[in-house]
Amino acid sequence: MKKILLLLLFITAPPLLLANSDSKVMPGNEVGVFHYIKATNPLNVLAATDKFMASDCGVRWKKESGANVVLMQLDGSGMSHFFYVGFADYEKMEAGNKIAGSCAENFEFLQTIGANSHQDLYYSRIGELSLQRGDWTTDSIFYKYDLYVQPAKRADYAKEWTKMTNSIGGSGSSGLVTHMTGNGRVSHFAFIGASSLPELASESSSALSSMPFAKFAKAVGDYRTVQNVMLVTPVKGW
């Protein structure tokens, strides 16, 4: 029941829309909720989401709030998947919350998700897309870096990340998300995307061995900790 109540936040946040892949880093303008689960039956989770999104409640929720949903598979994490629910702004998020909270279809959906995942393994975070480069919606696989940045140094980190990302470039997308809630252990996550796993591994290896990254790592090393690195694969979007 605790997990179901927490998951009420689900129907709250479009995917982080990014600029062209050859662009420089620019400010983001979206807010999203990331709902992490450890699914026991991923097919039932997918079917439940399809059912809700096709329901009268789901159609109204998406139309009036502008929300988009993406289910992502995780490797390298204790969780198996996360839902990203994205909005253009907090006003749209609030509108989505009100609609979802009044729909029986939403509660049925949440109960089904709870019945097909570990009840004690769920958490959510609200995150703002702080910085973006490229269009992540054209990528099919990502590395996700969970980070903790000391509060007094977060503006400095954003500047150094921007400098490094602009210098390295790359064919895929990249971004920096700032967590507004659930940020005690992980204050941000950074991501890089690619069209395939070989391309992702190759570009990541080249970036990590580059001079811009070496300068970046030296500049932020005293106040930034990498908590984990995960492989993220989109399963389906609605």
PDB file of C-alpha atoms in Angstrom:
ATOM      1  CA  MET A   1       0.000   0.000   0.000  1.00  0.00           C
ATOM      2  CA  LYS A   2       2.858   2.386   0.779  1.00  0.00           C
ATOM      3  CA  LYS A   3       4.265   1.803  -2.673  1.00  0.00           C
ATOM      4  CA  ILE A   4       0.874   2.330  -4.289  1.00  0.00           C
ATOM      5  CA  LEU A   5       0.462   5.649  -2.507  1.00  0.00           C
ATOM      6  CA  LEU A   6       3.929   6.725  -3.597  1.00  0.00           C
ATOM      7  CA  LEU A   7       3.221   5.668  -7.142  1.00  0.00           C
ATOM      8  CA  LEU A   8       0.355   8.157  -7.235  1.00  0.00           C
ATOM      9  CA  LEU A   9       3.127  10.537  -8.195  1.00  0.00           C
ATOM     10  CA  PHE A  10       3.597   8.515 -11.390  1.00  0.00           C
ATOM     11  CA  ILE A  11       0.877  10.240 -13.304  1.00  0.00           C
ATOM     12  CA  THR A  12       2.705  13.484 -12.910  1.00  0.00           C
ATOM     13  CA  ALA A  13       5.752  14.152 -15.248  1.00  0.00           C
ATOM     14  CA  PRO A  14       7.194  14.368 -21.501  1.00  0.00           C
ATOM     15  CA  PRO A  15      10.440  12.856 -21.920  1.00  0.00           C
ATOM     16  CA  LEU A  16      13.269  15.343 -21.643  1.00  0.00           C
ATOM     17  CA  LEU A  17      13.202  16.883 -25.095  1.00  0.00           C
ATOM     18  CA  LEU A  18      16.579  17.908 -26.397  1.00  0.00           C
ATOM     19  CA  ALA A  19      18.007  19.994 -29.204  1.00  0.00           C
ATOM     20  CA  ASN A  20      19.724  18.785 -32.381  1.00  0.00           C
ATOM     21  CA  SER A  21      22.597  16.355 -31.845  1.00  0.00           C
ATOM     22  CA  ASP A  22      25.119  18.805 -33.307  1.00  0.00           C
ATOM     23  CA  SER A  23      24.106  21.666 -31.015  1.00  0.00           C
ATOM     24  CA  LYS A  24      25.950  23.031 -28.021  1.00  0.00           C
ATOM     25  CA  VAL A  25      24.776  22.577 -24.438  1.00  0.00           C
ATOM     26  CA  MET A  26      21.697  24.644 -23.690  1.00  0.00           C
ATOM     27  CA  PRO A  27      19.350  25.058 -20.709  1.00  0.00           C
ATOM     28  CA  GLY A  28      16.595  22.508 -20.350  1.00  0.00           C
ATOM     29  CA  ASN A  29      12.959  23.463 -19.883  1.00  0.00           C
ATOM     30  CA  GLU A  30      11.195  20.369 -18.546  1.00  0.00           C
ATOM     31  CA  VAL A  31      10.494  18.661 -15.259  1.00  0.00           C
ATOM     32  CA  GLY A  32       9.899  14.970 -14.755  1.00  0.00           C
ATOM     33  CA  VAL A  33       9.291  12.235 -12.209  1.00  0.00           C
ATOM     34  CA  PHE A  34      11.425   9.090 -12.231  1.00  0.00           C
ATOM     35  CA  HIS A  35       9.700   6.048 -10.715  1.00  0.00           C
ATOM     36  CA  TYR A  36      12.065   3.151 -10.025  1.00  0.00           C
ATOM     37  CA  ILE A  37      10.690  -0.379  -9.629  1.00  0.00           C
ATOM     38  CA  LYS A  38      11.975  -3.921  -9.466  1.00  0.00           C
ATOM     39  CA  ALA A  39       9.488  -5.775 -11.624  1.00  0.00           C
ATOM     40  CA  THR A  40       8.616  -9.417 -11.012  1.00  0.00           C
ATOM     41  CA  ASN A  41       6.635  -9.617 -14.254  1.00  0.00           C
ATOM     42  CA  PRO A  42       7.716  -6.928 -16.748  1.00  0.00           C
ATOM     43  CA  LEU A  43       5.159  -8.055 -19.341  1.00  0.00           C
ATOM     44  CA  ASN A  44       2.304  -7.410 -16.899  1.00  0.00           C
ATOM     45  CA  VAL A  45       3.768  -3.989 -16.079  1.00  0.00           C
ATOM     46  CA  LEU A  46       3.830  -3.152 -19.786  1.00  0.00           C
ATOM     47  CA  ALA A  47       0.281  -4.439 -20.329  1.00  0.00           C
ATOM     48  CA  ALA A  48      -1.036  -2.459 -17.342  1.00  0.00           C
ATOM     49  CA  THR A  49       0.497   0.735 -18.692  1.00  0.00           C
ATOM     50  CA  ASP A  50      -0.985   0.116 -22.144  1.00  0.00           C
ATOM     51  CA  LYS A  51      -4.401  -0.405 -20.535  1.00  0.00           C
ATOM     52  CA  PHE A  52      -4.241   2.754 -18.445  1.00  0.00           C
ATOM     53  CA  MET A  53      -2.988   4.951 -21.272  1.00  0.00           C
ATOM     54  CA  ALA A  54      -5.852   3.728 -23.500  1.00  0.00           C
ATOM     55  CA  SER A  55      -8.487   4.345 -20.791  1.00  0.00           C
ATOM     56  CA  ASP A  56     -10.668   7.452 -20.626  1.00  0.00           C
ATOM     57  CA  CYS A  57      -8.629   8.646 -17.646  1.00  0.00           C
ATOM     58  CA  GLY A  58      -5.298   8.082 -19.374  1.00  0.00           C
ATOM     59  CA  VAL A  59      -6.395   9.813 -22.567  1.00  0.00           C
ATOM     60  CA  ARG A  60      -7.726  12.808 -20.634  1.00  0.00           C
ATOM     61  CA  TRP A  61      -4.646  12.948 -18.395  1.00  0.00           C
ATOM     62  CA  LYS A  62      -2.266  12.983 -21.355  1.00  0.00           C
ATOM     63  CA  LYS A  63      -4.343  15.476 -23.370  1.00  0.00           C
ATOM     64  CA  GLU A  64      -4.832  18.042 -20.595  1.00  0.00           C
ATOM     65  CA  SER A  65      -1.441  17.792 -18.888  1.00  0.00           C
ATOM     66  CA  GLY A  66       0.709  17.160 -21.957  1.00  0.00           C
ATOM     67  CA  ALA A  67       2.420  14.318 -20.108  1.00  0.00           C
ATOM     68  CA  ASN A  68       4.490  11.680 -21.850  1.00  0.00           C
ATOM     69  CA  VAL A  69       5.577   8.384 -20.340  1.00  0.00           C
ATOM     70  CA  VAL A  70       8.605   6.222 -21.118  1.00  0.00           C
ATOM     71  CA  LEU A  71       9.402   2.855 -19.549  1.00  0.00           C
ATOM     72  CA  MET A  72      13.146   2.228 -19.337  1.00  0.00           C
ATOM     73  CA  GLN A  73      15.020  -0.984 -18.573  1.00  0.00           C
ATOM     74  CA  LEU A  74      17.994  -0.727 -16.206  1.00  0.00           C
ATOM     75  CA  ASP A  75      21.187  -2.779 -16.074  1.00  0.00           C
ATOM     76  CA  GLY A  76      23.731  -2.241 -13.329  1.00  0.00           C
ATOM     77  CA  SER A  77      21.133  -1.324 -10.714  1.00  0.00           C
ATOM     78  CA  GLY A  78      19.200  -3.058  -7.962  1.00  0.00           C
ATOM     79  CA  MET A  79      16.062  -1.872  -9.741  1.00  0.00           C
ATOM     80  CA  SER A  80      14.909  -3.388 -13.021  1.00  0.00           C
ATOM     81  CA  HIS A  81      13.080  -0.451 -14.634  1.00  0.00           C
ATOM     82  CA  PHE A  82      12.029   3.119 -14.230  1.00  0.00           C
ATOM     83  CA  PHE A  83       9.135   5.115 -15.604  1.00  0.00           C
ATOM     84  CA  TYR A  84       9.947   8.621 -16.729  1.00  0.00           C
ATOM     85  CA  VAL A  85       6.886  10.888 -16.702  1.00  0.00           C
ATOM     86  CA  GLY A  86       7.636  14.336 -18.106  1.00  0.00           C
ATOM     87  CA  PHE A  87       5.890  17.707 -18.238  1.00  0.00           C
ATOM     88  CA  ALA A  88       6.686  21.079 -19.749  1.00  0.00           C
ATOM     89  CA  ASP A  89       6.446  22.736 -16.318  1.00  0.00           C
ATOM     90  CA  TYR A  90       5.153  22.374 -12.759  1.00  0.00           C
ATOM     91  CA  GLU A  91       1.733  23.762 -13.703  1.00  0.00           C
ATOM     92  CA  LYS A  92       1.209  20.885 -16.115  1.00  0.00           C
ATOM     93  CA  MET A  93       2.474  18.447 -13.495  1.00  0.00           C
ATOM     94  CA  GLU A  94      -0.040  19.725 -10.983  1.00  0.00           C
ATOM     95  CA  ALA A  95      -2.847  19.464 -13.530  1.00  0.00           C
ATOM     96  CA  GLY A  96      -1.848  15.854 -14.158  1.00  0.00           C
ATOM     97  CA  ASN A  97      -1.853  15.067 -10.438  1.00  0.00           C
ATOM     98  CA  LYS A  98      -5.390  16.356 -10.022  1.00  0.00           C
ATOM     99  CA  ILE A  99      -6.730  14.341 -12.938  1.00  0.00           C
ATOM    100  CA  ALA A 100      -4.981  11.121 -11.910  1.00  0.00           C
ATOM    101  CA  GLY A 101      -6.095  11.444  -8.304  1.00  0.00           C
ATOM    102  CA  SER A 102      -9.744  11.410  -9.347  1.00  0.00           C
ATOM    103  CA  CYS A 103      -9.661   8.370 -11.667  1.00  0.00           C
ATOM    104  CA  ALA A 104     -10.536   4.796 -10.696  1.00  0.00           C
ATOM    105  CA  GLU A 105      -8.493   3.581 -13.694  1.00  0.00           C
ATOM    106  CA  ASN A 106      -5.387   5.122 -12.173  1.00  0.00           C
ATOM    107  CA  PHE A 107      -5.831   3.287  -8.873  1.00  0.00           C
ATOM    108  CA  GLU A 108      -6.386   0.028 -10.727  1.00  0.00           C
ATOM    109  CA  PHE A 109      -3.201   0.674 -12.693  1.00  0.00           C
ATOM    110  CA  LEU A 110      -1.194   1.340  -9.533  1.00  0.00           C
ATOM    111  CA  GLN A 111      -2.482  -1.794  -7.862  1.00  0.00           C
ATOM    112  CA  THR A 112      -1.450  -3.865 -10.882  1.00  0.00           C
ATOM    113  CA  ILE A 113       2.039  -2.342 -10.881  1.00  0.00           C
ATOM    114  CA  GLY A 114       2.322  -3.082  -7.162  1.00  0.00           C
ATOM    115  CA  ALA A 115       1.229  -6.683  -7.669  1.00  0.00           C
ATOM    116  CA  ASN A 116       3.885  -7.197 -10.347  1.00  0.00           C
ATOM    117  CA  SER A 117       6.882  -5.649  -8.608  1.00  0.00           C
ATOM    118  CA  HIS A 118       8.619  -5.805  -5.226  1.00  0.00           C
ATOM    119  CA  GLN A 119       6.604  -3.711  -2.764  1.00  0.00           C
ATOM    120  CA  ASP A 120       9.646  -2.778  -0.683  1.00  0.00           C
ATOM    121  CA  LEU A 121      11.800  -1.760  -3.651  1.00  0.00           C
ATOM    122  CA  TYR A 122      10.383   1.459  -5.010  1.00  0.00           C
ATOM    123  CA  TYR A 123      11.503   5.069  -4.967  1.00  0.00           C
ATOM    124  CA  SER A 124      10.829   8.191  -6.964  1.00  0.00           C
ATOM    125  CA  ARG A 125      12.596  11.461  -7.669  1.00  0.00           C
ATOM    126  CA  ILE A 126      11.449  14.701  -9.244  1.00  0.00           C
ATOM    127  CA  GLY A 127      14.132  16.015 -11.583  1.00  0.00           C
ATOM    128  CA  GLU A 128      14.598  19.128 -13.709  1.00  0.00           C
ATOM    129  CA  LEU A 129      16.465  18.969 -16.986  1.00  0.00           C
ATOM    130  CA  SER A 130      19.134  21.537 -16.198  1.00  0.00           C
ATOM    131  CA  LEU A 131      21.313  21.181 -19.285  1.00  0.00           C
ATOM    132  CA  GLN A 132      20.921  19.384 -22.592  1.00  0.00           C
ATOM    133  CA  ARG A 133      22.774  18.635 -25.796  1.00  0.00           C
ATOM    134  CA  GLY A 134      21.330  16.704 -28.726  1.00  0.00           C
ATOM    135  CA  ASP A 135      18.026  14.895 -29.050  1.00  0.00           C
ATOM    136  CA  TRP A 136      17.794  11.893 -26.730  1.00  0.00           C
ATOM    137  CA  THR A 137      14.564  10.709 -28.355  1.00  0.00           C
ATOM    138  CA  THR A 138      16.607   9.613 -31.389  1.00  0.00           C
ATOM    139  CA  ASP A 139      18.942   7.453 -29.274  1.00  0.00           C
ATOM    140  CA  SER A 140      18.223   3.834 -28.425  1.00  0.00           C
ATOM    141  CA  ILE A 141      20.597   3.229 -25.501  1.00  0.00           C
ATOM    142  CA  PHE A 142      22.231   5.315 -22.748  1.00  0.00           C
ATOM    143  CA  TYR A 143      24.755   5.394 -19.960  1.00  0.00           C
ATOM    144  CA  LYS A 144      23.305   6.995 -16.832  1.00  0.00           C
ATOM    145  CA  TYR A 145      25.657   8.358 -14.179  1.00  0.00           C
ATOM    146  CA  ASP A 146      24.192   8.880 -10.707  1.00  0.00           C
ATOM    147  CA  LEU A 147      26.075  11.716  -9.027  1.00  0.00           C
ATOM    148  CA  TYR A 148      26.322  13.505  -5.731  1.00  0.00           C
ATOM    149  CA  VAL A 149      27.550  17.098  -5.964  1.00  0.00           C
ATOM    150  CA  GLN A 150      28.128  19.167  -2.843  1.00  0.00           C
ATOM    151  CA  PRO A 151      25.366  21.816  -2.604  1.00  0.00           C
ATOM    152  CA  ALA A 152      27.674  24.836  -2.572  1.00  0.00           C
ATOM    153  CA  LYS A 153      29.435  23.602  -5.723  1.00  0.00           C
ATOM    154  CA  ARG A 154      26.493  22.724  -7.946  1.00  0.00           C
ATOM    155  CA  ALA A 155      26.686  25.869 -10.083  1.00  0.00           C
ATOM    156  CA  ASP A 156      30.428  25.264 -10.554  1.00  0.00           C
ATOM    157  CA  TYR A 157      29.754  21.673 -11.555  1.00  0.00           C
ATOM    158  CA  ALA A 158      27.206  22.735 -14.176  1.00  0.00           C
ATOM    159  CA  LYS A 159      29.742  25.143 -15.709  1.00  0.00           C
ATOM    160  CA  GLU A 160      32.485  22.508 -15.835  1.00  0.00           C
ATOM    161  CA  TRP A 161      30.102  19.883 -17.253  1.00  0.00           C
ATOM    162  CA  THR A 162      29.012  22.309 -19.970  1.00  0.00           C
ATOM    163  CA  LYS A 163      32.601  23.141 -20.905  1.00  0.00           C
ATOM    164  CA  MET A 164      33.575  19.465 -21.073  1.00  0.00           C
ATOM    165  CA  THR A 165      30.476  18.378 -23.011  1.00  0.00           C
ATOM    166  CA  ASN A 166      30.846  21.142 -25.595  1.00  0.00           C
ATOM    167  CA  SER A 167      34.498  20.234 -26.088  1.00  0.00           C
ATOM    168  CA  ILE A 168      33.916  16.492 -26.512  1.00  0.00           C
ATOM    169  CA  GLY A 169      30.755  16.648 -28.628  1.00  0.00           C
ATOM    170  CA  GLY A 170      29.685  13.302 -30.081  1.00  0.00           C
ATOM    171  CA  SER A 171      26.974  11.895 -32.309  1.00  0.00           C
ATOM    172  CA  GLY A 172      24.543  11.092 -29.486  1.00  0.00           C
ATOM    173  CA  SER A 173      22.741  13.125 -26.878  1.00  0.00           C
ATOM    174  CA  SER A 174      23.810  14.135 -23.392  1.00  0.00           C
ATOM    175  CA  GLY A 175      22.174  15.866 -20.471  1.00  0.00           C
ATOM    176  CA  LEU A 176      22.328  16.814 -16.817  1.00  0.00           C
ATOM    177  CA  VAL A 177      19.288  16.330 -14.584  1.00  0.00           C
ATOM    178  CA  THR A 178      19.051  18.006 -11.166  1.00  0.00           C
ATOM    179  CA  HIS A 179      16.988  16.162  -8.579  1.00  0.00           C
ATOM    180  CA  MET A 180      14.599  18.375  -6.632  1.00  0.00           C
ATOM    181  CA  THR A 181      13.364  15.569  -4.345  1.00  0.00           C
ATOM    182  CA  GLY A 182      14.915  12.282  -3.279  1.00  0.00           C
ATOM    183  CA  ASN A 183      18.317  13.928  -3.560  1.00  0.00           C
ATOM    184  CA  GLY A 184      19.989  12.929  -0.294  1.00  0.00           C
ATOM    185  CA  ARG A 185      22.324  10.396  -1.913  1.00  0.00           C
ATOM    186  CA  VAL A 186      22.012  11.341  -5.584  1.00  0.00           C
ATOM    187  CA  SER A 187      21.739  15.043  -6.356  1.00  0.00           C
ATOM    188  CA  HIS A 188      22.015  14.723 -10.164  1.00  0.00           C
ATOM    189  CA  PHE A 189      22.352  12.289 -12.966  1.00  0.00           C
ATOM    190  CA  ALA A 190      24.180  12.799 -16.238  1.00  0.00           C
ATOM    191  CA  PHE A 191      23.520  10.747 -19.341  1.00  0.00           C
ATOM    192  CA  ILE A 192      24.985  10.119 -22.784  1.00  0.00           C
ATOM    193  CA  GLY A 193      23.124   8.375 -25.580  1.00  0.00           C
ATOM    194  CA  ALA A 194      23.862   6.525 -28.809  1.00  0.00           C
ATOM    195  CA  SER A 195      22.160   4.513 -31.520  1.00  0.00           C
ATOM    196  CA  SER A 196      23.737   1.191 -30.467  1.00  0.00           C
ATOM    197  CA  LEU A 197      25.710  -0.375 -27.636  1.00  0.00           C
ATOM    198  CA  PRO A 198      28.965  -0.594 -29.649  1.00  0.00           C
ATOM    199  CA  GLU A 199      28.661   3.091 -30.545  1.00  0.00           C
ATOM    200  CA  LEU A 200      27.895   4.019 -26.933  1.00  0.00           C
ATOM    201  CA  ALA A 201      30.845   2.041 -25.596  1.00  0.00           C
ATOM    202  CA  SER A 202      33.215   3.458 -28.220  1.00  0.00           C
ATOM    203  CA  GLU A 203      32.189   7.084 -27.738  1.00  0.00           C
ATOM    204  CA  SER A 204      32.250   6.740 -23.961  1.00  0.00           C
ATOM    205  CA  SER A 205      35.743   5.245 -24.039  1.00  0.00           C
ATOM    206  CA  SER A 206      36.982   8.030 -26.312  1.00  0.00           C
ATOM    207  CA  ALA A 207      35.443  10.691 -24.084  1.00  0.00           C
ATOM    208  CA  LEU A 208      36.886   9.258 -20.863  1.00  0.00           C
ATOM    209  CA  SER A 209      40.383   9.197 -22.358  1.00  0.00           C
ATOM    210  CA  SER A 210      40.189  12.724 -23.760  1.00  0.00           C
ATOM    211  CA  MET A 211      41.965  15.827 -22.486  1.00  0.00           C
ATOM    212  CA  PRO A 212      38.682  17.750 -21.901  1.00  0.00           C
ATOM    213  CA  PHE A 213      37.475  14.961 -19.615  1.00  0.00           C
ATOM    214  CA  ALA A 214      40.786  14.838 -17.755  1.00  0.00           C
ATOM    215  CA  LYS A 215      40.537  18.585 -17.086  1.00  0.00           C
ATOM    216  CA  PHE A 216      36.897  18.187 -16.035  1.00  0.00           C
ATOM    217  CA  ALA A 217      37.646  15.314 -13.651  1.00  0.00           C
ATOM    218  CA  LYS A 218      40.443  17.304 -12.018  1.00  0.00           C
ATOM    219  CA  ALA A 219      38.245  20.377 -11.618  1.00  0.00           C
ATOM    220  CA  VAL A 220      35.272  18.577 -10.021  1.00  0.00           C
ATOM    221  CA  GLY A 221      36.982  15.677  -8.263  1.00  0.00           C
ATOM    222  CA  ASP A 222      36.928  17.249  -4.800  1.00  0.00           C
ATOM    223  CA  TYR A 223      33.193  17.879  -4.725  1.00  0.00           C
ATOM    224  CA  ARG A 224      31.579  15.367  -7.100  1.00  0.00           C
ATOM    225  CA  THR A 225      31.093  11.646  -6.409  1.00  0.00           C
ATOM    226  CA  VAL A 226      29.935   9.127  -9.019  1.00  0.00           C
ATOM    227  CA  GLN A 227      27.575   6.819  -7.106  1.00  0.00           C
ATOM    228  CA  ASN A 228      26.775   4.383  -9.924  1.00  0.00           C
ATOM    229  CA  VAL A 229      26.818   3.902 -13.691  1.00  0.00           C
ATOM    230  CA  MET A 230      23.872   2.161 -15.381  1.00  0.00           C
ATOM    231  CA  LEU A 231      22.909   1.050 -18.854  1.00  0.00           C
ATOM    232  CA  VAL A 232      19.444   2.310 -19.822  1.00  0.00           C
ATOM    233  CA  THR A 233      17.348   0.943 -22.688  1.00  0.00           C
ATOM    234  CA  PRO A 234      13.961   2.430 -23.642  1.00  0.00           C
ATOM    235  CA  VAL A 235      11.239  -0.220 -23.678  1.00  0.00           C
ATOM    236  CA  LYS A 236       8.206   1.784 -24.803  1.00  0.00           C
ATOM    237  CA  GLY A 237       6.868   5.325 -24.827  1.00  0.00           C
ATOM    238  CA  TRP A 238       3.292   6.569 -24.621  1.00  0.00           C
TER     239      TRP A 238
END
